């Protein structure tokens, strides 16, 4: 819906501009000269703006990110709030709005944590003392995960023994949560 509205507004403005120029008596030859001058200006001074504009169109048509997606770009973890002509507005989980040029979403690595599926796997490392009952540790971790209402039942939680540390046996509890619970559930389990 957002893509259709944005592209429709671009087409409306473009058609309005062409009609206004036609009413003013500007002919096609004059338009060619104007667009030629614009292309030289874009080539020199407006390169970045034009790059961001084209990148915005790619984002709207290709839709690798959408409003509401949780993305990570340049180490920033945030939710996409609006995709504009020049830039995309994202909101961090600290409630800061960040304006990111559209070209960064095209030219950099972007992790979309909620592209097709809002589920995310979390790995929670737990260290227990040497000599602990390993079966009891695994059962306890699974029970804790299963008691949390917002831990997804499928895929099922599981526990792996991962390492011998200097003073502990390291286990990894792997759970699946909704993207909104990415930080809360591991904290509750710990």
PDB file of C-alpha atoms in Angstrom:
ATOM      1  CA  UNK A   1       0.000   0.000   0.000  1.00  0.00           C
ATOM      2  CA  UNK A   2       2.785   2.423   0.934  1.00  0.00           C
ATOM      3  CA  UNK A   3       4.620   1.679  -2.312  1.00  0.00           C
ATOM      4  CA  UNK A   4       1.523   2.274  -4.451  1.00  0.00           C
ATOM      5  CA  UNK A   5       0.725   5.551  -2.680  1.00  0.00           C
ATOM      6  CA  UNK A   6       4.291   6.854  -3.005  1.00  0.00           C
ATOM      7  CA  UNK A   7       4.674   5.890  -6.652  1.00  0.00           C
ATOM      8  CA  UNK A   8       1.209   7.295  -7.463  1.00  0.00           C
ATOM      9  CA  UNK A   9       2.169  10.616  -5.896  1.00  0.00           C
ATOM     10  CA  UNK A  10       5.406  10.683  -7.970  1.00  0.00           C
ATOM     11  CA  UNK A  11       3.427   9.998 -11.149  1.00  0.00           C
ATOM     12  CA  UNK A  12       0.826  12.613 -10.193  1.00  0.00           C
ATOM     13  CA  UNK A  13       3.481  15.289  -9.621  1.00  0.00           C
ATOM     14  CA  UNK A  14       5.253  14.372 -12.864  1.00  0.00           C
ATOM     15  CA  UNK A  15       2.032  14.441 -14.897  1.00  0.00           C
ATOM     16  CA  UNK A  16       1.020  17.726 -13.251  1.00  0.00           C
ATOM     17  CA  UNK A  17       4.394  19.243 -14.132  1.00  0.00           C
ATOM     18  CA  UNK A  18       4.138  18.141 -17.777  1.00  0.00           C
ATOM     19  CA  UNK A  19       0.547  19.454 -18.029  1.00  0.00           C
ATOM     20  CA  UNK A  20       1.512  22.773 -16.433  1.00  0.00           C
ATOM     21  CA  UNK A  21       4.408  23.165 -18.855  1.00  0.00           C
ATOM     22  CA  UNK A  22       2.050  22.345 -21.732  1.00  0.00           C
ATOM     23  CA  UNK A  23      -0.438  25.002 -20.584  1.00  0.00           C
ATOM     24  CA  UNK A  24       2.403  27.516 -20.372  1.00  0.00           C
ATOM     25  CA  UNK A  25       3.247  26.758 -24.001  1.00  0.00           C
ATOM     26  CA  UNK A  26       6.561  24.958 -23.424  1.00  0.00           C
ATOM     27  CA  UNK A  27       7.159  22.564 -26.335  1.00  0.00           C
ATOM     28  CA  UNK A  28       8.963  19.196 -26.404  1.00  0.00           C
ATOM     29  CA  UNK A  29      12.214  20.716 -27.722  1.00  0.00           C
ATOM     30  CA  UNK A  30      12.387  23.080 -24.765  1.00  0.00           C
ATOM     31  CA  UNK A  31      11.706  20.171 -22.406  1.00  0.00           C
ATOM     32  CA  UNK A  32      14.571  18.218 -23.983  1.00  0.00           C
ATOM     33  CA  UNK A  33      16.917  21.136 -23.358  1.00  0.00           C
ATOM     34  CA  UNK A  34      15.710  21.455 -19.749  1.00  0.00           C
ATOM     35  CA  UNK A  35      16.116  17.718 -19.089  1.00  0.00           C
ATOM     36  CA  UNK A  36      19.558  17.824 -20.714  1.00  0.00           C
ATOM     37  CA  UNK A  37      20.600  20.604 -18.350  1.00  0.00           C
ATOM     38  CA  UNK A  38      19.150  18.676 -15.419  1.00  0.00           C
ATOM     39  CA  UNK A  39      21.094  15.560 -16.368  1.00  0.00           C
ATOM     40  CA  UNK A  40      24.344  17.564 -16.378  1.00  0.00           C
ATOM     41  CA  UNK A  41      23.429  18.981 -12.954  1.00  0.00           C
ATOM     42  CA  UNK A  42      22.660  15.489 -11.687  1.00  0.00           C
ATOM     43  CA  UNK A  43      25.954  14.277 -13.076  1.00  0.00           C
ATOM     44  CA  UNK A  44      27.913  16.862 -11.130  1.00  0.00           C
ATOM     45  CA  UNK A  45      26.137  18.186  -8.075  1.00  0.00           C
ATOM     46  CA  UNK A  46      23.076  16.062  -7.465  1.00  0.00           C
ATOM     47  CA  UNK A  47      24.666  12.645  -7.770  1.00  0.00           C
ATOM     48  CA  UNK A  48      23.996  11.642  -4.170  1.00  0.00           C
ATOM     49  CA  UNK A  49      20.420  12.905  -4.186  1.00  0.00           C
ATOM     50  CA  UNK A  50      19.699  11.137  -7.480  1.00  0.00           C
ATOM     51  CA  UNK A  51      21.332   7.955  -6.131  1.00  0.00           C
ATOM     52  CA  UNK A  52      19.119   8.096  -3.036  1.00  0.00           C
ATOM     53  CA  UNK A  53      16.027   8.763  -5.186  1.00  0.00           C
ATOM     54  CA  UNK A  54      16.692   5.784  -7.465  1.00  0.00           C
ATOM     55  CA  UNK A  55      17.526   3.645  -4.411  1.00  0.00           C
ATOM     56  CA  UNK A  56      14.184   4.703  -2.896  1.00  0.00           C
ATOM     57  CA  UNK A  57      12.384   3.553  -6.043  1.00  0.00           C
ATOM     58  CA  UNK A  58      14.237   0.225  -5.888  1.00  0.00           C
ATOM     59  CA  UNK A  59      13.172  -0.169  -2.246  1.00  0.00           C
ATOM     60  CA  UNK A  60       9.561   0.584  -3.155  1.00  0.00           C
ATOM     61  CA  UNK A  61       9.446  -1.830  -6.116  1.00  0.00           C
ATOM     62  CA  UNK A  62      11.688  -4.636  -4.909  1.00  0.00           C
ATOM     63  CA  UNK A  63      10.521  -4.392  -1.271  1.00  0.00           C
ATOM     64  CA  UNK A  64      13.533  -5.899   0.528  1.00  0.00           C
ATOM     65  CA  UNK A  65      12.412  -3.813   3.494  1.00  0.00           C
ATOM     66  CA  UNK A  66       8.907  -2.680   4.368  1.00  0.00           C
ATOM     67  CA  UNK A  67       7.335  -0.412   6.941  1.00  0.00           C
ATOM     68  CA  UNK A  68       7.206  -2.342  10.225  1.00  0.00           C
ATOM     69  CA  UNK A  69      10.247  -4.531   9.516  1.00  0.00           C
ATOM     70  CA  UNK A  70      12.994  -4.791  12.114  1.00  0.00           C
ATOM     71  CA  UNK A  71      16.327  -4.192  10.384  1.00  0.00           C
ATOM     72  CA  UNK A  72      19.978  -3.947  11.230  1.00  0.00           C
ATOM     73  CA  UNK A  73      22.028  -1.619   9.051  1.00  0.00           C
ATOM     74  CA  UNK A  74      25.499  -0.364   9.901  1.00  0.00           C
ATOM     75  CA  UNK A  75      25.237  -1.865  13.393  1.00  0.00           C
ATOM     76  CA  UNK A  76      21.953  -0.040  14.089  1.00  0.00           C
ATOM     77  CA  UNK A  77      19.018  -2.223  15.177  1.00  0.00           C
ATOM     78  CA  UNK A  78      15.687  -0.461  14.476  1.00  0.00           C
ATOM     79  CA  UNK A  79      12.143  -0.663  13.095  1.00  0.00           C
ATOM     80  CA  UNK A  80      11.347   0.842   9.676  1.00  0.00           C
ATOM     81  CA  UNK A  81       8.768   3.599  10.121  1.00  0.00           C
ATOM     82  CA  UNK A  82       8.665   5.289   6.707  1.00  0.00           C
ATOM     83  CA  UNK A  83      10.300   4.897   3.282  1.00  0.00           C
ATOM     84  CA  UNK A  84      10.581   8.302   1.606  1.00  0.00           C
ATOM     85  CA  UNK A  85      11.983   9.581  -1.680  1.00  0.00           C
ATOM     86  CA  UNK A  86      15.459  10.372  -0.354  1.00  0.00           C
ATOM     87  CA  UNK A  87      15.726   8.522   2.927  1.00  0.00           C
ATOM     88  CA  UNK A  88      14.155   5.923   5.166  1.00  0.00           C
ATOM     89  CA  UNK A  89      13.109   6.757   8.709  1.00  0.00           C
ATOM     90  CA  UNK A  90      13.791   4.076  11.300  1.00  0.00           C
ATOM     91  CA  UNK A  91      13.128   4.120  15.027  1.00  0.00           C
ATOM     92  CA  UNK A  92      15.577   2.504  17.414  1.00  0.00           C
ATOM     93  CA  UNK A  93      14.392   0.611  20.458  1.00  0.00           C
ATOM     94  CA  UNK A  94      15.668   3.538  22.538  1.00  0.00           C
ATOM     95  CA  UNK A  95      12.944   5.603  20.753  1.00  0.00           C
ATOM     96  CA  UNK A  96      15.372   7.595  18.595  1.00  0.00           C
ATOM     97  CA  UNK A  97      14.313   8.329  15.022  1.00  0.00           C
ATOM     98  CA  UNK A  98      17.185   7.936  12.565  1.00  0.00           C
ATOM     99  CA  UNK A  99      17.087   9.099   8.956  1.00  0.00           C
ATOM    100  CA  UNK A 100      19.151   6.776   6.755  1.00  0.00           C
ATOM    101  CA  UNK A 101      19.819   7.597   3.077  1.00  0.00           C
ATOM    102  CA  UNK A 102      18.143   5.028   0.820  1.00  0.00           C
ATOM    103  CA  UNK A 103      21.429   4.263  -0.938  1.00  0.00           C
ATOM    104  CA  UNK A 104      22.728   2.680   2.285  1.00  0.00           C
ATOM    105  CA  UNK A 105      19.947   0.091   2.140  1.00  0.00           C
ATOM    106  CA  UNK A 106      20.998  -0.790  -1.417  1.00  0.00           C
ATOM    107  CA  UNK A 107      24.798  -0.609  -1.169  1.00  0.00           C
ATOM    108  CA  UNK A 108      25.422  -1.966   2.355  1.00  0.00           C
ATOM    109  CA  UNK A 109      24.633  -5.241   4.025  1.00  0.00           C
ATOM    110  CA  UNK A 110      21.220  -5.007   5.649  1.00  0.00           C
ATOM    111  CA  UNK A 111      19.840  -7.671   7.955  1.00  0.00           C
ATOM    112  CA  UNK A 112      16.048  -7.750   7.876  1.00  0.00           C
ATOM    113  CA  UNK A 113      15.098  -9.660  11.019  1.00  0.00           C
ATOM    114  CA  UNK A 114      11.421  -9.810  10.100  1.00  0.00           C
ATOM    115  CA  UNK A 115      11.365 -10.027   6.288  1.00  0.00           C
ATOM    116  CA  UNK A 116       9.137 -13.056   5.818  1.00  0.00           C
ATOM    117  CA  UNK A 117       8.867 -14.331   9.367  1.00  0.00           C
ATOM    118  CA  UNK A 118       8.649 -12.482  12.688  1.00  0.00           C
ATOM    119  CA  UNK A 119      10.256 -15.390  14.580  1.00  0.00           C
ATOM    120  CA  UNK A 120      13.853 -15.149  15.768  1.00  0.00           C
ATOM    121  CA  UNK A 121      16.092 -17.690  17.447  1.00  0.00           C
ATOM    122  CA  UNK A 122      17.904 -16.641  20.604  1.00  0.00           C
ATOM    123  CA  UNK A 123      20.872 -18.447  22.105  1.00  0.00           C
ATOM    124  CA  UNK A 124      21.269 -18.114  25.856  1.00  0.00           C
ATOM    125  CA  UNK A 125      24.586 -19.237  27.294  1.00  0.00           C
ATOM    126  CA  UNK A 126      24.466 -20.712  30.795  1.00  0.00           C
ATOM    127  CA  UNK A 127      27.482 -21.774  32.835  1.00  0.00           C
ATOM    128  CA  UNK A 128      27.200 -24.350  35.626  1.00  0.00           C
ATOM    129  CA  UNK A 129      29.813 -25.651  38.024  1.00  0.00           C
ATOM    130  CA  UNK A 130      31.874 -28.722  37.203  1.00  0.00           C
ATOM    131  CA  UNK A 131      30.297 -31.805  38.760  1.00  0.00           C
ATOM    132  CA  UNK A 132      26.731 -30.593  38.153  1.00  0.00           C
ATOM    133  CA  UNK A 133      24.140 -33.140  37.074  1.00  0.00           C
ATOM    134  CA  UNK A 134      24.114 -32.542  33.285  1.00  0.00           C
ATOM    135  CA  UNK A 135      20.710 -34.169  32.742  1.00  0.00           C
ATOM    136  CA  UNK A 136      19.211 -32.026  35.495  1.00  0.00           C
ATOM    137  CA  UNK A 137      20.717 -28.880  33.940  1.00  0.00           C
ATOM    138  CA  UNK A 138      19.216 -29.713  30.539  1.00  0.00           C
ATOM    139  CA  UNK A 139      15.793 -30.570  31.993  1.00  0.00           C
ATOM    140  CA  UNK A 140      15.755 -27.415  34.123  1.00  0.00           C
ATOM    141  CA  UNK A 141      16.630 -25.147  31.203  1.00  0.00           C
ATOM    142  CA  UNK A 142      13.926 -26.731  29.040  1.00  0.00           C
ATOM    143  CA  UNK A 143      11.349 -26.423  31.834  1.00  0.00           C
ATOM    144  CA  UNK A 144      12.168 -22.752  32.297  1.00  0.00           C
ATOM    145  CA  UNK A 145      11.800 -22.119  28.558  1.00  0.00           C
ATOM    146  CA  UNK A 146       8.536 -24.052  28.354  1.00  0.00           C
ATOM    147  CA  UNK A 147       7.051 -22.099  31.283  1.00  0.00           C
ATOM    148  CA  UNK A 148       7.533 -18.795  29.469  1.00  0.00           C
ATOM    149  CA  UNK A 149       4.331 -18.062  27.596  1.00  0.00           C
ATOM    150  CA  UNK A 150       6.046 -16.015  24.875  1.00  0.00           C
ATOM    151  CA  UNK A 151       8.656 -18.650  24.009  1.00  0.00           C
ATOM    152  CA  UNK A 152       7.357 -20.244  20.833  1.00  0.00           C
ATOM    153  CA  UNK A 153       6.409 -23.917  20.984  1.00  0.00           C
ATOM    154  CA  UNK A 154       7.593 -24.534  17.427  1.00  0.00           C
ATOM    155  CA  UNK A 155      10.433 -24.849  16.694  1.00  0.00           C
ATOM    156  CA  UNK A 156      10.849 -26.462  20.080  1.00  0.00           C
ATOM    157  CA  UNK A 157      13.448 -25.147  22.529  1.00  0.00           C
ATOM    158  CA  UNK A 158      16.559 -27.291  22.888  1.00  0.00           C
ATOM    159  CA  UNK A 159      19.717 -27.386  24.983  1.00  0.00           C
ATOM    160  CA  UNK A 160      23.263 -28.012  23.769  1.00  0.00           C
ATOM    161  CA  UNK A 161      26.415 -28.598  25.777  1.00  0.00           C
ATOM    162  CA  UNK A 162      28.921 -26.317  24.055  1.00  0.00           C
ATOM    163  CA  UNK A 163      32.171 -25.979  25.990  1.00  0.00           C
ATOM    164  CA  UNK A 164      34.419 -26.655  28.974  1.00  0.00           C
ATOM    165  CA  UNK A 165      35.313 -23.239  30.354  1.00  0.00           C
ATOM    166  CA  UNK A 166      37.919 -22.542  33.043  1.00  0.00           C
ATOM    167  CA  UNK A 167      35.456 -22.849  35.905  1.00  0.00           C
ATOM    168  CA  UNK A 168      32.160 -23.938  34.322  1.00  0.00           C
ATOM    169  CA  UNK A 169      30.409 -26.223  31.878  1.00  0.00           C
ATOM    170  CA  UNK A 170      28.778 -24.058  29.216  1.00  0.00           C
ATOM    171  CA  UNK A 171      25.316 -24.913  27.926  1.00  0.00           C
ATOM    172  CA  UNK A 172      23.328 -23.118  25.242  1.00  0.00           C
ATOM    173  CA  UNK A 173      19.559 -22.870  25.497  1.00  0.00           C
ATOM    174  CA  UNK A 174      18.152 -22.220  22.015  1.00  0.00           C
ATOM    175  CA  UNK A 175      14.667 -20.740  21.898  1.00  0.00           C
ATOM    176  CA  UNK A 176      12.464 -19.098  19.293  1.00  0.00           C
ATOM    177  CA  UNK A 177      10.648 -15.867  20.079  1.00  0.00           C
ATOM    178  CA  UNK A 178       8.653 -13.198  18.266  1.00  0.00           C
ATOM    179  CA  UNK A 179      10.832 -10.285  17.147  1.00  0.00           C
ATOM    180  CA  UNK A 180       9.137  -8.011  19.722  1.00  0.00           C
ATOM    181  CA  UNK A 181      10.366 -10.290  22.533  1.00  0.00           C
ATOM    182  CA  UNK A 182      13.960 -10.458  21.286  1.00  0.00           C
ATOM    183  CA  UNK A 183      15.428  -8.787  24.399  1.00  0.00           C
ATOM    184  CA  UNK A 184      12.789  -9.452  27.078  1.00  0.00           C
ATOM    185  CA  UNK A 185      12.508 -13.234  27.046  1.00  0.00           C
ATOM    186  CA  UNK A 186      16.242 -14.013  27.374  1.00  0.00           C
ATOM    187  CA  UNK A 187      16.391 -11.584  30.303  1.00  0.00           C
ATOM    188  CA  UNK A 188      13.409 -13.287  31.970  1.00  0.00           C
ATOM    189  CA  UNK A 189      14.931 -16.725  31.445  1.00  0.00           C
ATOM    190  CA  UNK A 190      18.276 -15.625  32.909  1.00  0.00           C
TER     191      UNK A 190
END
